[in-house]
Tab-separated table of C-alpha atoms in Angstrom:
chain	number	residue	atom	x	y	z
A	1	UNK	CA	111.682	12.675	52.677
A	2	UNK	CA	113.651	14.469	55.231
A	3	UNK	CA	113.861	17.499	53.013
A	4	UNK	CA	110.119	17.487	52.206
A	5	UNK	CA	109.281	17.042	55.873
A	6	UNK	CA	111.281	20.041	56.806
A	7	UNK	CA	109.692	22.121	54.023
A	8	UNK	CA	106.084	21.406	55.062
A	9	UNK	CA	106.637	21.331	58.813
A	10	UNK	CA	105.221	24.334	60.679
A	11	UNK	CA	107.587	26.543	62.537
A	12	UNK	CA	107.084	26.430	66.297
A	13	UNK	CA	105.182	29.450	67.554
A	14	UNK	CA	107.352	32.067	69.244
A	15	UNK	CA	106.163	33.621	72.498
A	16	UNK	CA	104.300	36.841	71.843
A	17	UNK	CA	106.041	40.011	72.945
A	18	UNK	CA	103.980	42.692	74.578
A	19	UNK	CA	104.523	46.160	73.081
A	20	UNK	CA	106.671	48.453	75.172
A	21	UNK	CA	104.644	51.255	76.786
A	22	UNK	CA	106.285	54.577	75.925
A	23	UNK	CA	105.461	57.257	78.506
A	24	UNK	CA	105.823	60.776	77.169
A	25	UNK	CA	106.015	63.820	79.434
A	26	UNK	CA	107.484	67.261	79.515
A	27	UNK	CA	111.104	67.510	80.544
A	28	UNK	CA	110.164	70.002	83.255
A	29	UNK	CA	107.912	67.313	84.810
A	30	UNK	CA	110.515	64.553	84.881
A	31	UNK	CA	111.910	63.305	88.162
A	32	UNK	CA	115.435	62.398	89.099
A	33	UNK	CA	118.176	63.353	91.460
A	34	UNK	CA	118.622	66.781	89.885
A	35	UNK	CA	114.973	67.726	90.401
A	36	UNK	CA	114.231	65.838	93.620
A	37	UNK	CA	114.118	69.073	95.632
A	38	UNK	CA	111.806	70.764	93.124
A	39	UNK	CA	108.578	70.706	95.093
A	40	UNK	CA	105.424	71.926	93.365
A	41	UNK	CA	102.207	71.174	95.266
A	42	UNK	CA	98.878	71.310	93.406
A	43	UNK	CA	97.216	73.961	95.528
A	44	UNK	CA	94.733	76.686	94.688
A	45	UNK	CA	95.678	80.361	94.760
A	46	UNK	CA	93.766	80.940	98.003
A	47	UNK	CA	95.470	77.933	99.604
A	48	UNK	CA	98.858	79.322	98.662
A	49	UNK	CA	97.927	82.680	100.121
A	50	UNK	CA	96.627	81.126	103.345
A	51	UNK	CA	99.976	80.876	105.059
A	52	UNK	CA	101.823	83.538	103.085
A	53	UNK	CA	99.724	86.670	102.646
A	54	UNK	CA	100.399	88.416	105.947
A	55	UNK	CA	104.127	87.676	105.862
A	56	UNK	CA	104.398	88.765	102.229
A	57	UNK	CA	102.591	92.003	102.971
A	58	UNK	CA	104.712	92.863	105.997
A	59	UNK	CA	107.977	92.032	104.247
A	60	UNK	CA	106.974	94.059	101.214
A	61	UNK	CA	106.267	97.086	103.415
A	62	UNK	CA	109.555	96.709	105.254
A	63	UNK	CA	111.451	96.455	101.989
A	64	UNK	CA	109.844	99.653	100.695
A	65	UNK	CA	110.723	101.404	103.968
A	66	UNK	CA	114.353	100.308	103.982
A	67	UNK	CA	115.411	99.475	100.419
A	68	UNK	CA	115.853	102.472	98.087
A	69	UNK	CA	115.206	100.414	94.955
A	70	UNK	CA	111.943	99.013	96.344
A	71	UNK	CA	110.851	102.517	97.299
A	72	UNK	CA	111.748	103.701	93.796
A	73	UNK	CA	109.714	100.871	92.254
A	74	UNK	CA	106.627	102.035	94.111
A	75	UNK	CA	107.110	105.599	92.876
A	76	UNK	CA	107.622	104.383	89.305
A	77	UNK	CA	104.334	102.475	89.384
A	78	UNK	CA	102.404	105.397	90.878
A	79	UNK	CA	103.920	107.967	88.515
A	80	UNK	CA	103.280	105.963	85.357
A	81	UNK	CA	99.779	104.658	86.100
A	82	UNK	CA	98.307	107.757	87.748
A	83	UNK	CA	100.902	110.503	87.388
A	84	UNK	CA	99.421	113.938	87.983
A	85	UNK	CA	95.887	112.600	87.668
A	86	UNK	CA	93.347	111.022	85.327
A	87	UNK	CA	91.130	113.547	83.599
A	88	UNK	CA	87.454	113.159	82.748
A	89	UNK	CA	85.777	114.090	79.470
A	90	UNK	CA	81.994	113.672	79.488
A	91	UNK	CA	80.676	112.262	76.208
A	92	UNK	CA	76.966	113.143	76.272
A	93	UNK	CA	75.603	113.621	72.735
A	94	UNK	CA	72.638	115.570	71.417
A	95	UNK	CA	69.907	114.022	69.271
A	96	UNK	CA	71.725	115.106	66.090
A	97	UNK	CA	74.901	113.286	67.134
A	98	UNK	CA	76.919	116.369	68.107
A	99	UNK	CA	78.462	116.755	71.594
A	100	UNK	CA	76.305	118.445	74.195
A	101	UNK	CA	79.054	120.854	75.227
A	102	UNK	CA	76.974	122.736	77.787
A	103	UNK	CA	75.967	119.622	79.720
A	104	UNK	CA	79.403	118.044	79.365
A	105	UNK	CA	81.068	121.149	80.761
A	106	UNK	CA	78.669	121.238	83.730
A	107	UNK	CA	79.345	117.576	84.527
A	108	UNK	CA	83.111	118.055	84.277
A	109	UNK	CA	83.026	121.178	86.450
A	110	UNK	CA	80.983	119.383	89.123
A	111	UNK	CA	83.440	116.452	89.049
A	112	UNK	CA	86.430	118.771	89.466
A	113	UNK	CA	84.826	120.511	92.437
A	114	UNK	CA	83.938	117.211	94.091
A	115	UNK	CA	87.468	115.838	93.447
A	116	UNK	CA	88.969	118.249	95.977
A	117	UNK	CA	90.151	116.609	99.175
A	118	UNK	CA	87.591	118.368	101.360
A	119	UNK	CA	84.733	116.773	99.415
A	120	UNK	CA	85.688	113.405	97.968
A	121	UNK	CA	87.555	111.938	100.969
A	122	UNK	CA	85.714	111.081	104.156
A	123	UNK	CA	88.621	112.358	106.255
A	124	UNK	CA	89.146	115.431	104.086
A	125	UNK	CA	92.836	114.676	103.542
A	126	UNK	CA	93.075	113.184	100.041
A	127	UNK	CA	92.019	114.599	96.697
A	128	UNK	CA	90.813	112.248	93.980
A	129	UNK	CA	94.263	112.192	92.442
A	130	UNK	CA	95.824	111.408	95.826
A	131	UNK	CA	93.296	108.622	96.410
A	132	UNK	CA	94.207	107.017	93.087
A	133	UNK	CA	97.940	107.307	93.774
A	134	UNK	CA	97.489	105.877	97.264
A	135	UNK	CA	95.343	103.027	95.943
A	136	UNK	CA	97.834	102.087	93.220
A	137	UNK	CA	100.702	102.273	95.701
A	138	UNK	CA	98.820	100.060	98.156
A	139	UNK	CA	98.060	97.483	95.451
A	140	UNK	CA	101.751	97.421	94.530
A	141	UNK	CA	102.926	97.259	98.140
A	142	UNK	CA	100.231	95.166	99.844
A	143	UNK	CA	98.617	93.463	96.878
A	144	UNK	CA	95.221	95.034	97.508
A	145	UNK	CA	93.266	97.930	98.948
A	146	UNK	CA	89.585	98.615	99.608
A	147	UNK	CA	87.662	101.780	98.786
A	148	UNK	CA	84.313	102.195	100.511
A	149	UNK	CA	81.614	104.295	98.862
A	150	UNK	CA	79.883	106.390	101.514
A	151	UNK	CA	76.516	107.962	100.672
A	152	UNK	CA	76.988	111.128	102.740
A	153	UNK	CA	78.096	114.723	102.270
A	154	UNK	CA	81.482	115.805	103.554
A	155	UNK	CA	83.058	119.231	103.742
A	156	UNK	CA	81.691	121.770	101.284
A	157	UNK	CA	80.347	119.178	98.886
A	158	UNK	CA	76.689	119.186	97.879
A	159	UNK	CA	76.979	115.649	96.530
A	160	UNK	CA	76.121	112.914	99.091
A	161	UNK	CA	78.992	110.712	98.011
A	162	UNK	CA	82.546	110.231	99.309
A	163	UNK	CA	85.303	107.622	99.428
A	164	UNK	CA	86.973	105.930	102.388
A	165	UNK	CA	90.332	104.191	102.025
A	166	UNK	CA	90.483	100.898	103.954
A	167	UNK	CA	93.830	99.160	104.372
A	168	UNK	CA	93.810	95.428	103.696
A	169	UNK	CA	94.941	94.671	107.265
A	170	UNK	CA	91.429	95.382	108.493
A	171	UNK	CA	90.019	92.416	106.565
A	172	UNK	CA	89.806	89.365	108.804
A	173	UNK	CA	92.725	87.006	108.329
A	174	UNK	CA	92.921	83.297	107.717
A	175	UNK	CA	92.170	82.138	111.259
A	176	UNK	CA	89.197	84.300	112.239
A	177	UNK	CA	88.062	85.202	108.729
A	178	UNK	CA	87.466	81.745	107.226
A	179	UNK	CA	84.111	80.199	108.075
A	180	UNK	CA	80.620	79.472	106.742
A	181	UNK	CA	78.156	82.327	107.165
A	182	UNK	CA	74.594	81.821	108.415
A	183	UNK	CA	73.225	82.323	104.922
A	184	UNK	CA	75.355	79.433	103.640
A	185	UNK	CA	77.972	81.570	101.889
A	186	UNK	CA	81.618	80.808	102.475
A	187	UNK	CA	83.910	83.436	103.955
A	188	UNK	CA	87.554	83.369	102.839
A	189	UNK	CA	90.030	85.666	104.566
A	190	UNK	CA	87.166	88.005	105.431
A	191	UNK	CA	85.612	88.008	101.943
A	192	UNK	CA	82.131	86.492	101.820
A	193	UNK	CA	81.391	84.912	98.426
A	194	UNK	CA	78.391	83.130	96.925
A	195	UNK	CA	78.599	79.747	95.119
A	196	UNK	CA	79.780	81.583	91.978
A	197	UNK	CA	82.659	83.186	93.926
A	198	UNK	CA	81.034	86.600	93.530
A	199	UNK	CA	81.804	88.831	96.536
A	200	UNK	CA	78.750	89.452	98.697
A	201	UNK	CA	80.221	91.180	101.740
A	202	UNK	CA	83.475	91.991	103.520
A	203	UNK	CA	84.120	91.111	107.168
A	204	UNK	CA	86.596	93.377	108.870
A	205	UNK	CA	87.777	94.910	112.116
A	206	UNK	CA	86.777	98.443	113.004
A	207	UNK	CA	90.302	99.228	114.264
A	208	UNK	CA	93.650	98.412	112.700
A	209	UNK	CA	95.050	95.258	114.335
A	210	UNK	CA	98.559	96.720	114.264
A	211	UNK	CA	97.680	100.034	115.882
A	212	UNK	CA	99.360	98.984	119.120
A	213	UNK	CA	100.396	102.414	120.353
A	214	UNK	CA	96.808	103.709	120.393
A	215	UNK	CA	94.848	100.807	121.809
A	216	UNK	CA	93.658	102.987	124.699
A	217	UNK	CA	91.873	105.370	122.307
A	218	UNK	CA	90.531	102.699	119.952
A	219	UNK	CA	87.051	101.308	120.450
A	220	UNK	CA	88.258	97.747	120.825
A	221	UNK	CA	88.349	94.799	118.430
A	222	UNK	CA	84.852	95.267	117.068
A	223	UNK	CA	83.892	93.739	113.753
A	224	UNK	CA	81.519	94.774	111.007
A	225	UNK	CA	80.121	93.373	107.799
A	226	UNK	CA	80.094	95.681	104.785
A	227	UNK	CA	78.031	94.946	101.708
A	228	UNK	CA	80.070	94.339	98.566
A	229	UNK	CA	77.901	96.895	96.761
A	230	UNK	CA	79.536	99.630	98.878
A	231	UNK	CA	83.117	98.345	98.673
A	232	UNK	CA	85.544	98.345	95.764
A	233	UNK	CA	88.182	95.672	96.357
A	234	UNK	CA	91.141	96.629	94.155
A	235	UNK	CA	93.647	93.896	93.288
A	236	UNK	CA	94.994	92.043	90.264
A	237	UNK	CA	93.741	88.507	89.658
A	238	UNK	CA	96.494	86.096	88.585
A	239	UNK	CA	94.555	82.847	88.968
A	240	UNK	CA	90.892	82.074	89.349
A	241	UNK	CA	89.365	81.663	91.826
A	242	UNK	CA	91.319	84.183	93.862
A	243	UNK	CA	89.945	86.079	96.845
A	244	UNK	CA	92.828	88.311	97.929
A	245	UNK	CA	95.640	90.155	96.157
A	246	UNK	CA	99.369	89.441	96.203
A	247	UNK	CA	102.097	92.118	96.597
A	248	UNK	CA	103.656	92.826	93.224
A	249	UNK	CA	107.210	92.282	94.501
A	250	UNK	CA	106.487	88.759	95.780
A	251	UNK	CA	108.848	87.101	93.280
A	252	UNK	CA	111.803	89.387	94.038
A	253	UNK	CA	111.502	90.038	97.781
A	254	UNK	CA	114.094	87.364	98.605
A	255	UNK	CA	116.532	88.806	96.085
A	256	UNK	CA	115.985	92.314	97.392
A	257	UNK	CA	116.645	91.185	100.943
A	258	UNK	CA	119.727	89.185	99.917
A	259	UNK	CA	121.173	92.105	97.944
A	260	UNK	CA	120.493	94.488	100.846
A	261	UNK	CA	122.253	92.205	103.324
A	262	UNK	CA	125.109	91.633	100.885
A	263	UNK	CA	125.719	95.332	100.341
A	264	UNK	CA	125.509	95.856	104.100
A	265	UNK	CA	128.200	93.194	104.623
A	266	UNK	CA	130.377	94.760	101.924
A	267	UNK	CA	129.990	98.144	103.582
A	268	UNK	CA	130.991	96.742	106.977
A	269	UNK	CA	133.988	95.019	105.417
A	270	UNK	CA	135.026	98.208	103.601
A	271	UNK	CA	134.749	100.278	106.778
A	272	UNK	CA	136.799	97.741	108.720
A	273	UNK	CA	139.395	97.634	105.961
A	274	UNK	CA	139.614	101.432	105.878
A	275	UNK	CA	140.183	101.563	109.654
A	276	UNK	CA	143.078	99.091	109.626
A	277	UNK	CA	146.322	100.702	108.465
A	278	UNK	CA	148.604	97.752	109.231
A	279	UNK	CA	149.960	95.457	111.941
A	280	UNK	CA	152.874	95.784	114.364
A	281	UNK	CA	155.094	92.708	114.521
A	282	UNK	CA	157.101	92.311	117.743
A	283	UNK	CA	160.085	90.104	118.504
A	284	UNK	CA	159.476	87.336	121.012
A	285	UNK	CA	162.258	88.566	123.312
A	286	UNK	CA	160.548	91.867	123.947
A	287	UNK	CA	157.334	90.246	125.044
A	288	UNK	CA	158.806	89.456	128.490
A	289	UNK	CA	160.947	92.565	128.860
A	290	UNK	CA	159.740	94.503	131.925
A	291	UNK	CA	160.751	97.813	130.353
A	292	UNK	CA	157.927	97.519	127.815
A	293	UNK	CA	155.192	96.052	130.038
A	294	UNK	CA	153.630	99.396	130.949
A	295	UNK	CA	153.606	100.844	127.441
A	296	UNK	CA	150.177	101.116	125.835
A	297	UNK	CA	149.685	100.171	122.257
A	298	UNK	CA	147.684	103.339	121.565
A	299	UNK	CA	150.693	105.481	122.583
A	300	UNK	CA	153.134	103.653	120.356
A	301	UNK	CA	151.485	104.043	116.942
A	302	UNK	CA	149.063	106.707	115.826
A	303	UNK	CA	147.746	107.249	112.336
A	304	UNK	CA	147.468	110.914	111.388
A	305	UNK	CA	147.837	112.646	108.028
A	306	UNK	CA	151.380	113.875	107.191
A	307	UNK	CA	153.196	112.424	110.234
A	308	UNK	CA	156.094	110.042	110.771
A	309	UNK	CA	156.338	107.740	113.765
A	310	UNK	CA	159.116	105.643	115.198
A	311	UNK	CA	158.602	102.058	116.196
A	312	UNK	CA	159.883	100.592	119.432
A	313	UNK	CA	163.031	98.514	119.377
A	314	UNK	CA	162.439	95.088	117.913
A	315	UNK	CA	159.154	96.066	116.170
A	316	UNK	CA	158.493	96.021	112.431
A	317	UNK	CA	155.507	97.311	110.471
A	318	UNK	CA	153.505	95.127	108.087
A	319	UNK	CA	151.160	97.050	105.802
A	320	UNK	CA	147.581	96.001	105.138
A	321	UNK	CA	146.217	96.091	101.592
A	322	UNK	CA	142.568	95.011	101.727
A	323	UNK	CA	140.570	93.996	98.664
A	324	UNK	CA	137.801	96.443	99.492
A	325	UNK	CA	135.739	97.872	97.976
A	326	UNK	CA	134.934	94.677	96.124
A	327	UNK	CA	135.495	95.226	92.422
A	328	UNK	CA	132.791	92.682	91.533
A	329	UNK	CA	130.124	94.447	93.581
A	330	UNK	CA	128.921	96.709	90.773
A	331	UNK	CA	128.500	93.897	88.240
A	332	UNK	CA	126.735	91.728	90.797
A	333	UNK	CA	124.326	94.495	91.791
A	334	UNK	CA	123.516	95.198	88.141
A	335	UNK	CA	122.562	91.549	87.755
A	336	UNK	CA	120.387	91.661	90.870
A	337	UNK	CA	118.710	94.881	89.746
A	338	UNK	CA	117.889	93.329	86.379
A	339	UNK	CA	116.150	90.478	88.167
A	340	UNK	CA	114.216	92.905	90.359
A	341	UNK	CA	113.158	94.952	87.339
A	342	UNK	CA	112.066	91.845	85.420
A	343	UNK	CA	110.052	90.585	88.392
A	344	UNK	CA	107.994	93.783	88.581
A	345	UNK	CA	107.867	94.605	84.871
A	346	UNK	CA	109.919	97.787	84.626
A	347	UNK	CA	113.115	98.388	82.694
A	348	UNK	CA	116.534	98.180	84.292
A	349	UNK	CA	117.230	101.785	83.316
A	350	UNK	CA	114.078	103.064	85.047
A	351	UNK	CA	114.827	101.135	88.232
A	352	UNK	CA	118.538	101.839	88.537
A	353	UNK	CA	118.698	105.252	86.823
A	354	UNK	CA	121.828	103.795	85.201
A	355	UNK	CA	122.078	104.485	81.458
A	356	UNK	CA	125.765	103.667	81.162
A	357	UNK	CA	125.078	100.065	80.131
A	358	UNK	CA	122.777	100.888	77.214
A	359	UNK	CA	122.721	102.926	74.051
A	360	UNK	CA	119.941	105.087	72.689
A	361	UNK	CA	118.250	102.305	70.711
A	362	UNK	CA	118.145	99.807	73.570
A	363	UNK	CA	116.964	102.427	76.069
A	364	UNK	CA	114.230	103.555	73.688
A	365	UNK	CA	113.100	99.959	73.104
A	366	UNK	CA	112.994	99.329	76.857
A	367	UNK	CA	110.954	102.477	77.491
A	368	UNK	CA	108.461	101.718	74.718
A	369	UNK	CA	108.004	98.158	75.980
A	370	UNK	CA	107.531	99.456	79.510
A	371	UNK	CA	104.943	102.000	78.383
A	372	UNK	CA	102.847	99.208	76.901
A	373	UNK	CA	102.603	97.718	80.395
A	374	UNK	CA	101.603	101.068	81.886
A	375	UNK	CA	98.823	101.477	79.323
A	376	UNK	CA	97.484	98.032	80.189
A	377	UNK	CA	97.463	98.909	83.892
A	378	UNK	CA	95.900	102.301	83.214
A	379	UNK	CA	93.092	100.561	81.347
A	380	UNK	CA	92.623	98.114	84.214
A	381	UNK	CA	92.381	100.905	86.794
A	382	UNK	CA	89.962	102.958	84.679
A	383	UNK	CA	87.649	100.185	83.467
A	384	UNK	CA	87.404	98.152	86.649
A	385	UNK	CA	87.518	100.833	89.332
A	386	UNK	CA	87.457	104.499	88.289
A	387	UNK	CA	84.514	104.153	85.872
A	388	UNK	CA	82.212	102.576	88.521
A	389	UNK	CA	83.163	105.343	90.959
A	390	UNK	CA	82.296	107.962	88.340
A	391	UNK	CA	78.897	106.378	87.647
A	392	UNK	CA	78.053	106.219	91.361
A	393	UNK	CA	79.130	109.844	91.778
A	394	UNK	CA	77.006	110.991	88.839
A	395	UNK	CA	73.958	109.223	90.303
A	396	UNK	CA	74.458	111.077	93.581
A	397	UNK	CA	75.184	114.384	91.815
A	398	UNK	CA	71.904	114.210	89.879
A	399	UNK	CA	69.903	113.161	92.954
A	400	UNK	CA	71.280	116.100	94.929
A	401	UNK	CA	70.555	118.567	92.122
A	402	UNK	CA	74.238	119.454	91.667
A	403	UNK	CA	73.923	118.386	88.032
A	404	UNK	CA	70.478	119.086	86.592
A	405	UNK	CA	69.407	116.314	84.186
A	406	UNK	CA	65.617	115.796	84.358
A	407	UNK	CA	65.444	112.481	82.480
A	408	UNK	CA	68.705	111.072	83.806
A	409	UNK	CA	67.331	107.886	85.383
A	410	UNK	CA	65.319	107.052	82.266
A	411	UNK	CA	68.419	107.332	80.070
A	412	UNK	CA	71.212	106.656	82.518
A	413	UNK	CA	73.499	104.863	80.040
A	414	UNK	CA	73.228	107.789	77.650
A	415	UNK	CA	74.301	110.363	80.227
A	416	UNK	CA	77.023	108.225	81.823
A	417	UNK	CA	79.143	108.052	78.682
A	418	UNK	CA	82.593	109.311	79.524
A	419	UNK	CA	86.187	109.155	78.356
A	420	UNK	CA	88.996	109.131	80.884
A	421	UNK	CA	92.290	110.808	80.111
A	422	UNK	CA	95.255	109.076	81.755
A	423	UNK	CA	98.736	110.472	81.588
A	424	UNK	CA	100.783	110.102	78.426
A	425	UNK	CA	104.519	110.255	77.817
A	426	UNK	CA	106.723	112.777	76.134
A	427	UNK	CA	108.775	112.035	73.042
A	428	UNK	CA	111.813	109.789	73.173
A	429	UNK	CA	113.201	111.261	69.935
A	430	UNK	CA	111.062	114.379	69.285
A	431	UNK	CA	112.174	115.148	65.724
A	432	UNK	CA	111.673	111.627	64.392
A	433	UNK	CA	108.526	110.797	66.336
A	434	UNK	CA	106.718	114.055	65.567
A	435	UNK	CA	107.428	113.471	61.909
A	436	UNK	CA	106.240	109.858	62.130
A	437	UNK	CA	103.005	110.841	63.893
A	438	UNK	CA	102.392	113.653	61.383
A	439	UNK	CA	102.796	111.217	58.492
A	440	UNK	CA	100.482	108.682	60.162
A	441	UNK	CA	97.773	111.335	60.598
A	442	UNK	CA	98.272	112.596	57.037
A	443	UNK	CA	97.990	109.093	55.565
A	444	UNK	CA	94.954	108.233	57.671
A	445	UNK	CA	96.615	105.545	59.822
A	446	UNK	CA	95.981	107.513	63.016
A	447	UNK	CA	93.822	110.398	64.149
A	448	UNK	CA	94.890	113.474	66.084
A	449	UNK	CA	92.908	112.067	68.987
A	450	UNK	CA	95.069	108.931	68.942
A	451	UNK	CA	98.284	110.943	68.943
A	452	UNK	CA	97.160	113.306	71.705
A	453	UNK	CA	95.950	110.375	73.818
A	454	UNK	CA	99.446	108.854	73.686
A	455	UNK	CA	101.459	111.991	74.383
A	456	UNK	CA	98.968	114.475	75.812
A	457	UNK	CA	99.677	113.707	79.472
A	458	UNK	CA	96.037	113.593	80.509
A	459	UNK	CA	94.682	115.871	77.767
A	460	UNK	CA	92.450	114.946	74.849
A	461	UNK	CA	91.735	116.513	71.468
A	462	UNK	CA	89.055	118.806	72.864
A	463	UNK	CA	91.447	120.218	75.455
A	464	UNK	CA	94.206	120.787	72.907
A	465	UNK	CA	91.860	122.388	70.380
A	466	UNK	CA	90.503	124.758	73.017
A	467	UNK	CA	94.038	125.744	74.040
A	468	UNK	CA	95.028	126.333	70.418
A	469	UNK	CA	91.926	128.472	69.846
A	470	UNK	CA	92.680	130.404	73.035
A	471	UNK	CA	96.263	131.004	71.863
A	472	UNK	CA	95.057	132.243	68.468
A	473	UNK	CA	92.564	134.651	70.045
A	474	UNK	CA	95.129	135.907	72.537
A	475	UNK	CA	97.726	136.424	69.797
A	476	UNK	CA	95.224	138.386	67.705
A	477	UNK	CA	94.266	140.555	70.650
A	478	UNK	CA	97.933	141.371	71.347
A	479	UNK	CA	98.837	141.830	67.679
A	480	UNK	CA	101.229	138.910	67.629
A	481	UNK	CA	102.122	136.957	64.503
A	482	UNK	CA	103.919	133.643	64.174
A	483	UNK	CA	105.633	131.911	61.278
A	484	UNK	CA	104.155	129.172	59.136
A	485	UNK	CA	106.226	126.556	60.954
A	486	UNK	CA	104.273	127.243	64.119
A	487	UNK	CA	100.844	127.467	62.494
A	488	UNK	CA	98.098	125.730	64.474
A	489	UNK	CA	96.871	122.322	63.398
A	490	UNK	CA	93.179	123.265	63.774
A	491	UNK	CA	91.261	124.916	60.957
A	492	UNK	CA	90.753	128.664	61.219
A	493	UNK	CA	88.436	130.977	59.363
A	494	UNK	CA	89.605	132.516	56.101
A	495	UNK	CA	89.009	136.051	57.359
A	496	UNK	CA	91.398	135.332	60.238
A	497	UNK	CA	94.061	134.267	57.743
A	498	UNK	CA	93.565	137.431	55.717
A	499	UNK	CA	93.721	139.642	58.804
A	500	UNK	CA	96.963	138.032	59.925
């Protein structure tokens, strides 16, 4: 019975165990003593800029004034995005689909005349190319710049349209420039936006707040409100919503300052070490001897080239062998320069002008990767800022009669078609790359327009074809003949071949 009882007896119920809750998270989000000082507040981009923008801007300017590498970075950005200028090729077509060369040439000629500094700049000091270089440099240095479109004639221009450069300091800051306008729009750092965060107006001072030396000739701290339709606010948006721009060197300013102070300290130490030849050790007995009390140290030992000096009785000379210059300085500065270059997006070789640490292949790869960035920034500048300026100029040019297009405002989109020609880059390895481009064109993978756009340095296919035709005509007129290896890439008439 005992056995049967045990067989049919129910087992006592065990207490139920609750399942263990497994919390999964990214390692970078875990806490602990090693990441306790890793503070990362959940703030918006404008909130982060609230207490940082003015300091970042001023420190960036100071670094460009005083640090040669920061100054070089600014030049690199200006030279690669704008270079010697961005050309314009009007793209107006006839009804049969062929280019309207006559009208296109008249538009381009009017644009070139207006682009002179006397006409396109309100102060008559900056040409269109200089305005673009200044704007790109200001965006790099300050994070932003404003260009005001002024509907007036200046200088010799017949077109009632000009540009005014406005430094970002004139925009109201956090304290006085953040409020709710009477129309219900919010104003952030001087930028008035609607509920969709679309800029409506810009609130700014009429005089530069840092123009201390000329306060007596300024008109005082007057303020004005400019419509957003007349202002082009140029800056790169990293997060949305974002009202103001950030200096491009924001992530490397601390490293630049630290490296500058470090090299300054090394220089001071090296100068001090170079000035100290050695030390004079004196016996204790001579310290109290009256015969040596009136002797001056400067008269006892002098350091001059090619001389021998005697020491006083009881004195010995101990040489000084300093460890300066610091042998690790060069390697350390290369590391710091690599961080600076990575923070801005340029190659180490471009920033440092040091090609001793790389071979041809690595330098070529770095340059090609860097050029991809420049093309992206060129497209940003053209699409978002230069194209709207061109359209506004063409409107004013037609209204003033400078460019005669009777039905322009009925077909504005048709007549505003344009292609901009930013700078390109020369060959890295001419023999190999010319051959590669020629094969790509021959096999139909690329067009001549694509190749010229990449290497033409602001020219397009039309410009190159015209130059080739001009060279052929000039050579014929002078009786010159060239070999087949230098034959032009554009088709020529058969009678011209026979004559040559």
